[in-house]
Tab-separated table of C-alpha atoms in Angstrom:
chain	number	residue	atom	x	y	z
A	1	MET	CA	65.841	-132.498	-80.891
A	2	ASN	CA	67.188	-135.408	-78.776
A	3	ASN	CA	64.419	-138.039	-78.542
A	4	THR	CA	65.063	-138.373	-74.808
A	5	ILE	CA	63.642	-134.894	-74.161
A	6	SER	CA	61.078	-134.804	-76.948
A	7	LEU	CA	57.608	-133.776	-75.870
A	8	LYS	CA	56.386	-137.256	-76.753
A	9	ASN	CA	58.894	-138.938	-74.431
A	10	ILE	CA	58.318	-136.413	-71.624
A	11	ASN	CA	54.566	-137.013	-71.866
A	12	ARG	CA	55.137	-140.782	-71.998
A	13	LEU	CA	56.678	-140.522	-68.545
A	14	ALA	CA	54.789	-137.528	-67.145
A	15	ILE	CA	51.158	-138.417	-67.891
A	16	PRO	CA	51.233	-141.869	-66.228
A	17	ALA	CA	53.252	-140.333	-63.341
A	18	LEU	CA	50.634	-137.592	-63.047
A	19	ILE	CA	47.840	-140.160	-62.792
A	20	SER	CA	49.701	-142.363	-60.302
A	21	GLY	CA	50.804	-139.321	-58.283
A	22	ILE	CA	47.280	-138.137	-57.575
A	23	SER	CA	46.241	-141.471	-56.026
A	24	GLU	CA	47.063	-140.413	-52.440
A	25	PRO	CA	45.295	-137.014	-52.593
A	26	ILE	CA	42.357	-138.720	-54.301
A	27	LEU	CA	42.110	-141.099	-51.339
A	28	SER	CA	41.958	-138.126	-48.964
A	29	LEU	CA	39.670	-136.049	-51.205
A	30	THR	CA	37.271	-138.976	-51.592
A	31	ASP	CA	37.162	-139.449	-47.835
A	32	ALA	CA	36.569	-135.712	-47.411
A	33	ALA	CA	33.847	-135.512	-50.092
A	34	VAL	CA	31.945	-138.580	-48.878
A	35	VAL	CA	32.212	-137.868	-45.149
A	36	GLY	CA	31.611	-134.128	-45.628
A	37	ASN	CA	28.138	-134.926	-46.979
A	38	VAL	CA	26.932	-137.273	-44.226
A	39	GLN	CA	23.930	-136.239	-42.165
A	40	LEU	CA	25.636	-136.632	-38.780
A	41	ASN	CA	28.128	-133.885	-37.835
A	42	PRO	CA	29.529	-133.291	-41.346
A	43	THR	CA	31.634	-130.247	-40.392
A	44	GLU	CA	33.317	-132.006	-37.451
A	45	SER	CA	33.915	-135.098	-39.602
A	46	LEU	CA	35.486	-133.060	-42.402
A	47	ALA	CA	37.680	-131.199	-39.920
A	48	ALA	CA	38.870	-134.497	-38.379
A	49	ILE	CA	39.838	-135.914	-41.777
A	50	GLY	CA	41.752	-132.706	-42.529
A	51	ILE	CA	43.749	-132.931	-39.305
A	52	VAL	CA	44.561	-136.640	-39.661
A	53	THR	CA	45.392	-136.262	-43.357
A	54	THR	CA	47.893	-133.539	-42.479
A	55	PHE	CA	49.587	-135.775	-39.897
A	56	LEU	CA	49.607	-138.828	-42.172
A	57	SER	CA	50.925	-136.745	-45.055
A	58	MET	CA	53.779	-135.735	-42.766
A	59	LEU	CA	54.638	-139.385	-42.074
A	60	ILE	CA	54.274	-140.408	-45.721
A	61	TRP	CA	56.337	-137.479	-46.994
A	62	VAL	CA	59.083	-138.094	-44.422
A	63	LEU	CA	59.480	-141.828	-45.040
A	64	GLY	CA	58.155	-141.833	-48.588
A	65	GLN	CA	61.318	-140.083	-49.750
A	66	THR	CA	62.557	-143.586	-50.545
A	67	ARG	CA	60.874	-143.156	-53.941
A	68	SER	CA	63.105	-140.213	-54.870
A	69	ALA	CA	66.265	-141.804	-53.480
A	70	ILE	CA	65.683	-145.170	-55.177
A	71	SER	CA	64.674	-143.525	-58.446
A	72	SER	CA	67.777	-141.309	-58.434
A	73	ILE	CA	70.210	-144.170	-57.808
A	74	ILE	CA	68.538	-146.580	-60.255
A	75	SER	CA	68.216	-144.012	-63.066
A	76	GLN	CA	71.824	-142.817	-62.738
A	77	HIS	CA	73.116	-146.405	-62.850
A	78	LEU	CA	70.828	-147.110	-65.803
A	79	GLY	CA	72.287	-144.113	-67.648
A	80	ALA	CA	75.822	-145.282	-66.828
A	81	ASP	CA	74.910	-148.853	-67.955
A	82	LYS	CA	75.658	-150.247	-64.475
A	83	LEU	CA	72.208	-151.426	-63.368
A	84	ASP	CA	73.527	-154.811	-62.169
A	85	LYS	CA	75.432	-153.040	-59.397
A	86	VAL	CA	72.196	-151.868	-57.664
A	87	ARG	CA	69.765	-154.683	-58.460
A	88	GLU	CA	69.486	-155.754	-54.795
A	89	LEU	CA	69.052	-152.200	-53.450
A	90	PRO	CA	65.237	-151.774	-53.724
A	91	ALA	CA	64.454	-154.850	-51.574
A	92	GLN	CA	66.908	-153.700	-48.915
A	93	ALA	CA	65.443	-150.182	-48.950
A	94	ILE	CA	61.893	-151.562	-48.616
A	95	PHE	CA	63.001	-153.703	-45.658
A	96	LEU	CA	64.505	-150.700	-43.854
A	97	ILE	CA	61.630	-148.321	-44.464
A	98	THR	CA	58.754	-150.693	-43.661
A	99	SER	CA	60.511	-151.790	-40.459
A	100	LEU	CA	60.704	-148.157	-39.405
A	101	SER	CA	57.017	-147.654	-40.235
A	102	LEU	CA	56.041	-150.442	-37.815
A	103	ILE	CA	57.980	-148.684	-35.064
A	104	ILE	CA	56.143	-145.448	-35.852
A	105	ILE	CA	52.757	-147.190	-35.649
A	106	ALA	CA	53.684	-148.688	-32.271
A	107	THR	CA	54.775	-145.325	-30.880
A	108	THR	CA	51.948	-143.124	-32.249
A	109	TYR	CA	48.912	-145.412	-31.878
A	110	PRO	CA	48.680	-145.215	-28.044
A	111	PHE	CA	49.164	-141.440	-28.093
A	112	ALA	CA	46.776	-140.504	-30.905
A	113	SER	CA	44.686	-138.254	-28.646
A	114	GLN	CA	47.716	-136.335	-27.397
A	115	ILE	CA	49.050	-135.956	-30.948
A	116	PHE	CA	45.864	-134.400	-32.315
A	117	LYS	CA	45.498	-132.092	-29.322
A	118	LEU	CA	48.699	-130.509	-30.627
A	119	TYR	CA	46.650	-129.543	-33.700
A	120	ASN	CA	44.128	-127.769	-31.451
A	121	ALA	CA	41.578	-130.567	-31.945
A	122	SER	CA	39.071	-130.932	-29.093
A	123	ASP	CA	35.696	-132.436	-28.215
A	124	LEU	CA	33.973	-134.209	-31.117
A	125	ILE	CA	36.660	-133.265	-33.667
A	126	LEU	CA	39.287	-134.877	-31.421
A	127	ASP	CA	37.192	-138.032	-30.981
A	128	TYR	CA	36.649	-138.374	-34.732
A	129	SER	CA	40.352	-137.708	-35.420
A	130	VAL	CA	41.432	-140.491	-33.061
A	131	ASP	CA	38.858	-142.959	-34.469
A	132	TYR	CA	39.932	-142.233	-38.058
A	133	TYR	CA	43.666	-142.375	-37.341
A	134	LYS	CA	43.602	-145.620	-35.343
A	135	ILE	CA	42.284	-147.410	-38.430
A	136	ARG	CA	43.954	-145.467	-41.236
A	137	VAL	CA	47.471	-145.770	-39.767
A	138	PHE	CA	47.546	-149.534	-40.453
A	139	GLY	CA	47.738	-148.762	-44.162
A	140	PHE	CA	50.995	-146.871	-43.582
A	141	PRO	CA	53.497	-149.737	-44.194
A	142	PHE	CA	51.632	-150.769	-47.347
A	143	THR	CA	51.744	-147.195	-48.660
A	144	LEU	CA	55.511	-147.046	-48.099
A	145	PHE	CA	55.960	-150.381	-49.868
A	146	VAL	CA	54.037	-149.043	-52.884
A	147	ILE	CA	56.041	-145.802	-52.889
A	148	ALA	CA	59.349	-147.717	-52.913
A	149	VAL	CA	58.180	-149.932	-55.775
A	150	PHE	CA	57.049	-146.834	-57.700
A	151	GLY	CA	60.544	-145.372	-57.185
A	152	THR	CA	62.092	-148.526	-58.660
A	153	PHE	CA	59.829	-148.410	-61.710
A	154	ARG	CA	60.626	-144.713	-62.203
A	155	GLY	CA	64.348	-145.362	-62.020
A	156	LEU	CA	63.833	-147.883	-64.815
A	157	GLN	CA	62.080	-145.117	-66.854
A	158	ASN	CA	58.703	-146.816	-66.452
A	159	THR	CA	55.688	-144.898	-65.117
A	160	TYR	CA	53.048	-147.039	-66.822
A	161	TYR	CA	52.736	-149.766	-64.166
A	162	PRO	CA	52.541	-147.282	-61.262
A	163	MET	CA	49.694	-145.613	-63.161
A	164	ILE	CA	47.766	-148.893	-63.497
A	165	ILE	CA	48.255	-149.644	-59.793
A	166	ALA	CA	47.143	-146.148	-58.778
A	167	ILE	CA	44.035	-146.144	-60.996
A	168	LEU	CA	42.812	-149.490	-59.686
A	169	GLY	CA	43.574	-148.512	-56.080
A	170	ALA	CA	41.753	-145.178	-56.385
A	171	LEU	CA	38.697	-146.784	-58.017
A	172	LEU	CA	38.527	-149.405	-55.278
A	173	ASN	CA	38.769	-146.691	-52.631
A	174	VAL	CA	35.901	-144.669	-54.142
A	175	VAL	CA	33.611	-147.719	-54.287
A	176	LEU	CA	34.481	-148.794	-50.748
A	177	ASP	CA	33.988	-145.250	-49.417
A	178	PHE	CA	30.365	-145.182	-50.539
A	179	ILE	CA	29.700	-148.734	-49.355
A	180	LEU	CA	31.312	-148.444	-45.919
A	181	VAL	CA	30.472	-144.831	-45.023
A	182	TYR	CA	26.805	-144.897	-46.085
A	183	GLY	CA	26.224	-148.655	-45.778
A	184	ILE	CA	23.978	-150.956	-47.790
A	185	THR	CA	20.447	-151.433	-46.520
A	186	ASP	CA	19.952	-154.779	-44.691
A	187	PHE	CA	23.530	-155.802	-45.512
A	188	ILE	CA	26.192	-153.377	-44.222
A	189	GLN	CA	25.622	-150.863	-41.427
A	190	PRO	CA	26.791	-147.272	-42.090
A	191	MET	CA	30.235	-146.841	-40.521
A	192	HIS	CA	30.556	-143.050	-40.931
A	193	ILE	CA	34.165	-141.766	-40.596
A	194	GLN	CA	35.478	-145.204	-39.623
A	195	GLY	CA	34.175	-146.581	-42.927
A	196	ALA	CA	36.268	-144.041	-44.834
A	197	ALA	CA	39.348	-145.168	-42.914
A	198	TYR	CA	38.702	-148.864	-43.625
A	199	ALA	CA	38.179	-148.076	-47.318
A	200	SER	CA	41.592	-146.395	-47.503
A	201	VAL	CA	43.404	-149.224	-45.703
A	202	ILE	CA	41.874	-151.946	-47.887
A	203	SER	CA	42.817	-149.982	-51.012
A	204	GLN	CA	46.396	-149.544	-49.789
A	205	ILE	CA	46.768	-153.273	-49.114
A	206	PHE	CA	45.426	-154.068	-52.597
A	207	MET	CA	47.890	-151.625	-54.205
A	208	ALA	CA	50.824	-153.166	-52.290
A	209	ILE	CA	49.982	-156.693	-53.450
A	210	LEU	CA	49.591	-155.572	-57.066
A	211	SER	CA	52.834	-153.534	-56.898
A	212	GLY	CA	54.858	-156.495	-55.676
A	213	TYR	CA	53.378	-158.769	-58.335
A	214	LEU	CA	54.148	-156.390	-61.213
A	215	LEU	CA	57.694	-155.658	-60.013
A	216	LEU	CA	58.494	-159.373	-59.826
A	217	THR	CA	56.888	-160.317	-63.142
A	218	LYS	CA	57.749	-157.267	-65.292
A	219	THR	CA	61.304	-156.425	-64.205
A	220	SER	CA	64.504	-158.181	-63.185
A	221	ILE	CA	64.469	-156.509	-59.742
A	222	PRO	CA	64.028	-159.042	-56.905
A	223	LEU	CA	62.095	-158.485	-53.657
A	224	ARG	CA	64.020	-161.113	-51.718
A	225	ILE	CA	66.303	-159.419	-49.192
A	226	ARG	CA	69.958	-160.384	-49.405
A	227	PHE	CA	72.841	-159.303	-47.194
A	228	PRO	CA	75.345	-157.730	-46.910
A	229	PHE	CA	73.879	-154.380	-47.862
A	230	ASN	CA	74.547	-153.014	-51.334
A	231	VAL	CA	77.451	-150.556	-51.542
A	232	GLN	CA	74.931	-147.830	-52.550
A	233	ILE	CA	72.935	-148.238	-49.340
A	234	ARG	CA	75.152	-145.610	-47.686
A	235	ASN	CA	74.347	-143.123	-50.448
A	236	PHE	CA	70.672	-144.095	-50.133
A	237	VAL	CA	70.663	-143.508	-46.362
A	238	PHE	CA	72.355	-140.093	-46.698
A	239	MET	CA	69.821	-139.086	-49.353
A	240	ILE	CA	67.010	-140.186	-47.052
A	241	LEU	CA	68.477	-138.301	-44.072
A	242	ASN	CA	68.766	-135.082	-46.084
A	243	LEU	CA	65.237	-135.523	-47.426
A	244	PHE	CA	64.058	-136.446	-43.923
A	245	ILE	CA	65.298	-133.123	-42.529
A	246	ARG	CA	63.848	-131.343	-45.559
A	247	THR	CA	60.486	-133.003	-45.104
A	248	LEU	CA	60.424	-132.193	-41.404
A	249	ALA	CA	60.729	-128.542	-42.409
A	250	LEU	CA	57.925	-129.033	-44.933
A	251	ASN	CA	55.723	-130.560	-42.277
A	252	ILE	CA	56.506	-127.817	-39.791
A	253	THR	CA	54.935	-125.573	-42.428
A	254	LEU	CA	51.830	-127.781	-42.667
A	255	TYR	CA	51.643	-128.230	-38.895
A	256	PHE	CA	51.577	-124.498	-38.172
A	257	ALA	CA	49.126	-123.843	-41.021
A	258	THR	CA	46.751	-126.542	-39.708
A	259	LYS	CA	47.193	-125.461	-36.080
A	260	TYR	CA	46.307	-121.861	-36.864
A	261	ALA	CA	43.378	-122.844	-39.110
A	262	THR	CA	42.007	-125.084	-36.345
A	263	GLY	CA	42.393	-122.278	-33.829
A	264	TYR	CA	40.205	-119.993	-35.956
A	265	GLY	CA	37.211	-122.336	-35.447
A	266	LYS	CA	35.546	-125.417	-36.933
A	267	ASN	CA	34.303	-123.628	-40.077
A	268	TYR	CA	37.797	-122.396	-40.870
A	269	ILE	CA	39.512	-125.762	-40.380
A	270	ALA	CA	36.812	-127.415	-42.526
A	271	ALA	CA	37.364	-124.812	-45.281
A	272	TYR	CA	41.142	-125.188	-44.921
A	273	THR	CA	40.759	-128.967	-45.295
A	274	ILE	CA	39.027	-128.518	-48.661
A	275	ALA	CA	41.471	-125.868	-49.884
A	276	ILE	CA	44.656	-127.657	-48.820
A	277	ASN	CA	43.529	-130.980	-50.300
A	278	LEU	CA	42.743	-129.247	-53.597
A	279	TRP	CA	46.172	-127.605	-53.394
A	280	PHE	CA	47.686	-131.068	-52.853
A	281	LEU	CA	45.743	-132.328	-55.884
A	282	GLY	CA	47.085	-129.481	-58.045
A	283	ALA	CA	50.587	-130.150	-56.736
A	284	PHE	CA	50.382	-133.830	-57.621
A	285	ILE	CA	49.051	-133.050	-61.098
A	286	ILE	CA	52.068	-130.821	-61.726
A	287	ASP	CA	54.252	-133.443	-60.053
A	288	GLY	CA	53.748	-135.693	-63.081
A	289	TYR	CA	56.117	-133.449	-65.026
A	290	ALA	CA	58.359	-133.061	-61.990
A	291	SER	CA	58.592	-136.861	-62.021
A	292	ALA	CA	59.553	-136.824	-65.695
A	293	GLY	CA	62.262	-134.302	-64.810
A	294	ASN	CA	63.397	-136.544	-61.961
A	295	ILE	CA	63.540	-139.660	-64.141
A	296	LEU	CA	65.211	-138.084	-67.171
A	297	SER	CA	67.654	-135.859	-65.286
A	298	GLY	CA	69.017	-138.834	-63.334
A	299	LYS	CA	69.588	-140.806	-66.523
A	300	LEU	CA	71.143	-137.846	-68.397
A	301	PHE	CA	73.358	-137.059	-65.413
A	302	GLY	CA	74.514	-140.691	-65.349
A	303	GLU	CA	75.326	-140.396	-69.059
A	304	LYS	CA	77.133	-137.047	-68.448
A	305	ASN	CA	74.891	-135.554	-71.141
A	306	TYR	CA	74.858	-132.020	-69.683
A	307	LYS	CA	73.756	-130.146	-72.795
A	308	THR	CA	70.603	-132.240	-73.135
A	309	LEU	CA	70.017	-131.846	-69.402
A	310	LEU	CA	69.941	-128.054	-69.818
A	311	GLN	CA	67.570	-128.372	-72.776
A	312	LEU	CA	65.323	-130.579	-70.638
A	313	SER	CA	65.130	-127.916	-67.920
A	314	THR	CA	64.137	-125.208	-70.428
A	315	ARG	CA	61.425	-127.405	-71.935
A	316	LEU	CA	60.044	-128.346	-68.521
A	317	ILE	CA	59.866	-124.690	-67.433
A	318	LYS	CA	57.598	-123.932	-70.407
A	319	ILE	CA	55.457	-127.028	-69.822
A	320	GLY	CA	55.195	-126.314	-66.095
A	321	ILE	CA	54.013	-122.724	-66.486
A	322	LEU	CA	51.465	-123.777	-69.118
A	323	LEU	CA	50.159	-126.628	-66.969
A	324	GLY	CA	49.941	-124.393	-63.887
A	325	CYS	CA	47.886	-121.867	-65.849
A	326	ILE	CA	45.577	-124.607	-67.167
A	327	VAL	CA	44.955	-125.909	-63.619
A	328	ALA	CA	44.247	-122.342	-62.447
A	329	VAL	CA	41.797	-121.664	-65.292
A	330	ILE	CA	39.905	-124.934	-64.739
A	331	GLY	CA	39.659	-124.140	-61.035
A	332	ALA	CA	38.386	-120.640	-61.805
A	333	VAL	CA	35.698	-121.935	-64.188
A	334	LEU	CA	34.512	-124.450	-61.576
A	335	TYR	CA	35.089	-122.090	-58.627
A	336	TYR	CA	31.707	-122.439	-56.914
A	337	PRO	CA	30.687	-125.983	-57.890
A	338	ILE	CA	33.967	-127.388	-56.494
A	339	GLY	CA	33.214	-126.218	-52.960
A	340	LYS	CA	29.748	-127.750	-52.987
A	341	ILE	CA	31.181	-131.171	-53.778
A	342	PHE	CA	32.674	-131.260	-50.288
A	343	THR	CA	30.089	-129.537	-48.098
A	344	GLN	CA	26.748	-127.731	-48.115
A	345	GLU	CA	27.489	-125.714	-44.954
A	346	PRO	CA	27.246	-122.002	-45.936
A	347	GLU	CA	29.808	-120.759	-43.374
A	348	VAL	CA	32.375	-123.322	-44.509
A	349	LEU	CA	31.739	-122.551	-48.184
A	350	GLN	CA	32.192	-118.812	-47.659
A	351	ALA	CA	35.497	-119.330	-45.841
A	352	PHE	CA	36.650	-121.615	-48.665
A	353	TYR	CA	35.629	-119.223	-51.448
A	354	ASP	CA	37.532	-116.399	-49.718
A	355	VAL	CA	40.863	-118.213	-50.197
A	356	PHE	CA	40.473	-120.581	-53.151
A	357	TRP	CA	41.565	-117.853	-55.581
A	358	ILE	CA	44.976	-117.783	-53.873
A	359	VAL	CA	45.324	-121.548	-54.308
A	360	LEU	CA	44.637	-121.121	-58.028
A	361	ALA	CA	46.889	-118.087	-58.477
A	362	MET	CA	49.937	-119.890	-57.076
A	363	GLN	CA	49.675	-122.880	-59.443
A	364	PRO	CA	52.194	-121.625	-62.084
A	365	LEU	CA	54.639	-120.796	-59.278
A	366	CYS	CA	54.086	-124.252	-57.786
A	367	ALA	CA	54.854	-125.769	-61.187
A	368	LEU	CA	58.299	-124.170	-61.334
A	369	ALA	CA	59.142	-125.090	-57.744
A	370	PHE	CA	57.995	-128.715	-58.044
A	371	ILE	CA	59.643	-129.357	-61.437
A	372	PHE	CA	63.070	-128.209	-60.272
A	373	ASP	CA	62.559	-129.961	-56.973
A	374	GLY	CA	62.071	-133.167	-58.983
A	375	MET	CA	65.117	-132.535	-61.151
A	376	PHE	CA	67.367	-131.964	-58.142
A	377	LYS	CA	66.102	-135.225	-56.645
A	378	GLY	CA	66.948	-137.019	-59.891
A	379	LEU	CA	70.445	-135.559	-59.727
A	380	GLY	CA	70.800	-136.806	-56.155
A	381	LYS	CA	71.419	-133.271	-54.838
A	382	MET	CA	69.316	-133.712	-51.719
A	383	LYS	CA	71.552	-131.468	-49.584
A	384	ASP	CA	70.633	-128.411	-51.690
A	385	LEU	CA	66.936	-129.242	-51.344
A	386	ARG	CA	67.327	-129.668	-47.584
A	387	ASN	CA	69.037	-126.316	-47.071
A	388	LEU	CA	66.620	-124.393	-49.279
A	389	LEU	CA	63.500	-125.730	-47.592
A	390	LEU	CA	64.893	-124.999	-44.128
A	391	LEU	CA	65.553	-121.395	-45.157
A	392	SER	CA	62.195	-120.909	-46.912
A	393	THR	CA	60.286	-122.370	-43.946
A	394	PHE	CA	61.982	-120.530	-41.095
A	395	LEU	CA	62.853	-117.262	-42.842
A	396	VAL	CA	59.816	-116.885	-45.118
A	397	PHE	CA	56.752	-118.986	-44.248
A	398	LEU	CA	56.700	-118.767	-40.457
A	399	PRO	CA	57.381	-115.003	-40.246
A	400	ALA	CA	54.706	-114.397	-42.910
A	401	LEU	CA	52.217	-116.599	-41.035
A	402	PHE	CA	52.850	-114.912	-37.687
A	403	LEU	CA	52.520	-111.466	-39.268
A	404	ALA	CA	49.286	-112.439	-41.034
A	405	ASP	CA	47.856	-113.808	-37.773
A	406	TYR	CA	48.774	-110.563	-35.995
A	407	TYR	CA	46.682	-108.662	-38.533
A	408	HIS	CA	43.806	-111.224	-38.234
A	409	LEU	CA	43.942	-112.316	-41.879
A	410	LYS	CA	43.030	-115.901	-40.871
A	411	LEU	CA	42.893	-118.318	-43.856
A	412	THR	CA	43.847	-115.577	-46.318
A	413	GLY	CA	47.028	-115.018	-44.335
A	414	ILE	CA	47.822	-118.738	-44.272
A	415	PHE	CA	47.617	-119.059	-48.053
A	416	ILE	CA	49.554	-115.834	-48.685
A	417	ALA	CA	52.307	-117.332	-46.520
A	418	PHE	CA	52.132	-120.530	-48.605
A	419	THR	CA	52.552	-118.478	-51.803
A	420	LEU	CA	55.658	-116.700	-50.510
A	421	TRP	CA	57.040	-120.052	-49.364
A	422	ILE	CA	56.612	-121.524	-52.874
A	423	VAL	CA	58.418	-118.551	-54.454
A	424	ALA	CA	61.307	-118.955	-51.997
A	425	ARG	CA	61.538	-122.661	-52.880
A	426	GLY	CA	61.416	-122.359	-56.664
A	427	PHE	CA	63.517	-119.517	-58.029
A	428	PRO	CA	66.757	-120.290	-56.126
A	429	LEU	CA	66.705	-123.826	-57.580
A	430	ILE	CA	66.496	-122.482	-61.142
A	431	ILE	CA	69.465	-120.180	-60.514
A	432	LYS	CA	71.498	-122.946	-58.836
A	433	PHE	CA	70.762	-125.427	-61.651
A	434	ARG	CA	71.967	-123.078	-64.372
A	435	LYS	CA	75.105	-122.150	-62.431
A	436	LEU	CA	75.931	-125.847	-62.060
A	437	PHE	CA	75.295	-127.080	-65.579
A	438	LEU	CA	75.935	-124.193	-67.969
A	439	PRO	CA	79.735	-124.469	-67.496
A	440	LEU	CA	79.583	-128.297	-67.683
A	441	ALA	CA	77.569	-128.186	-70.917
A	442	GLN	CA	80.089	-125.784	-72.475
A	443	ASN	CA	83.188	-127.696	-71.370
A	444	HIS	CA	82.137	-131.340	-71.701
């Protein structure tokens, strides 16, 4: 078998990508676990983190698409042996995206209360949400910087350095969470939910500094911005716009899910916070192999090596289903202990246990959807991804959610709608991929 798609090479890219990919959900899960076990208003605190995490995830996923766009362009030029033509692109992309993030901070910060009222937050949950967001949002530009650097490394077929950055950042966040949330007697006062926000921001700044250092010292890619813009910047912007629309549709899904969960009461939104963050964690674990598909498919596409590209897709399908089943089995074995990590409130735990089985059951389906999502990003076919997510959100998820709410299924209905949404995202991509590349592999 071609060494490019050998299991050893796939794992060389996927396992570090898996570890680096779970850094963001680990930040949120750590905040949730630490704050969910405080003595003062743990349920309201957990609910607030869930609401803010959903909103921040929306912002990160919308603007963080730079990673996929940069990775796609870099990897395709690497495969075509034309890397010199895009060497200046990453710095220009970082300049554009971080500038936009500062505008977003300026326009959302004064209206934080109004924003979280849209999520049905009120009273103490609203107050905690605003307090948490007004600190956590300042880490946003640093997160986008890190994401863009990770995209550059991935385009260069390197996931090792992003893994190192993510591990160190996650470890720092865990330590700071315990120190700042609970305090140190006679030294640091407990800061409750605000401490969790400060811990995340400090960790994000640290990761940005380390990312910049490693990019400058370990690659030939500069961070100094030079004009005029690279000729590929137009392609980059169109990729971002397509992914932007796609991600808006994705976040409409998360917005309505969070809004309905909040409307069912504080115990339900707290349980939803645990379940959705664990779902994010499972998604990011699987995303390691989606990243390998992204990285390798871009390079193979640049080489016009269509037969190996098809072989890669077949291998990744098998790996994805196996990995999804492993995640589901581990979750099933640890079904009850997992919930108690995040809260001791019996009403919240019961609501969580009622739906966690759905989260686990959809993991193999998620694997297929995410792997082909990653491959299409590597190929630069963002328009297909945009159209499919719009259709699956507005024709599948929202009707399913509204129907489930009508029948009072509450959180069960929300996660059934998520499952149908994943199916609608995954299988059409597999069909489209094979229709595109089977003829090319036969004729090339």
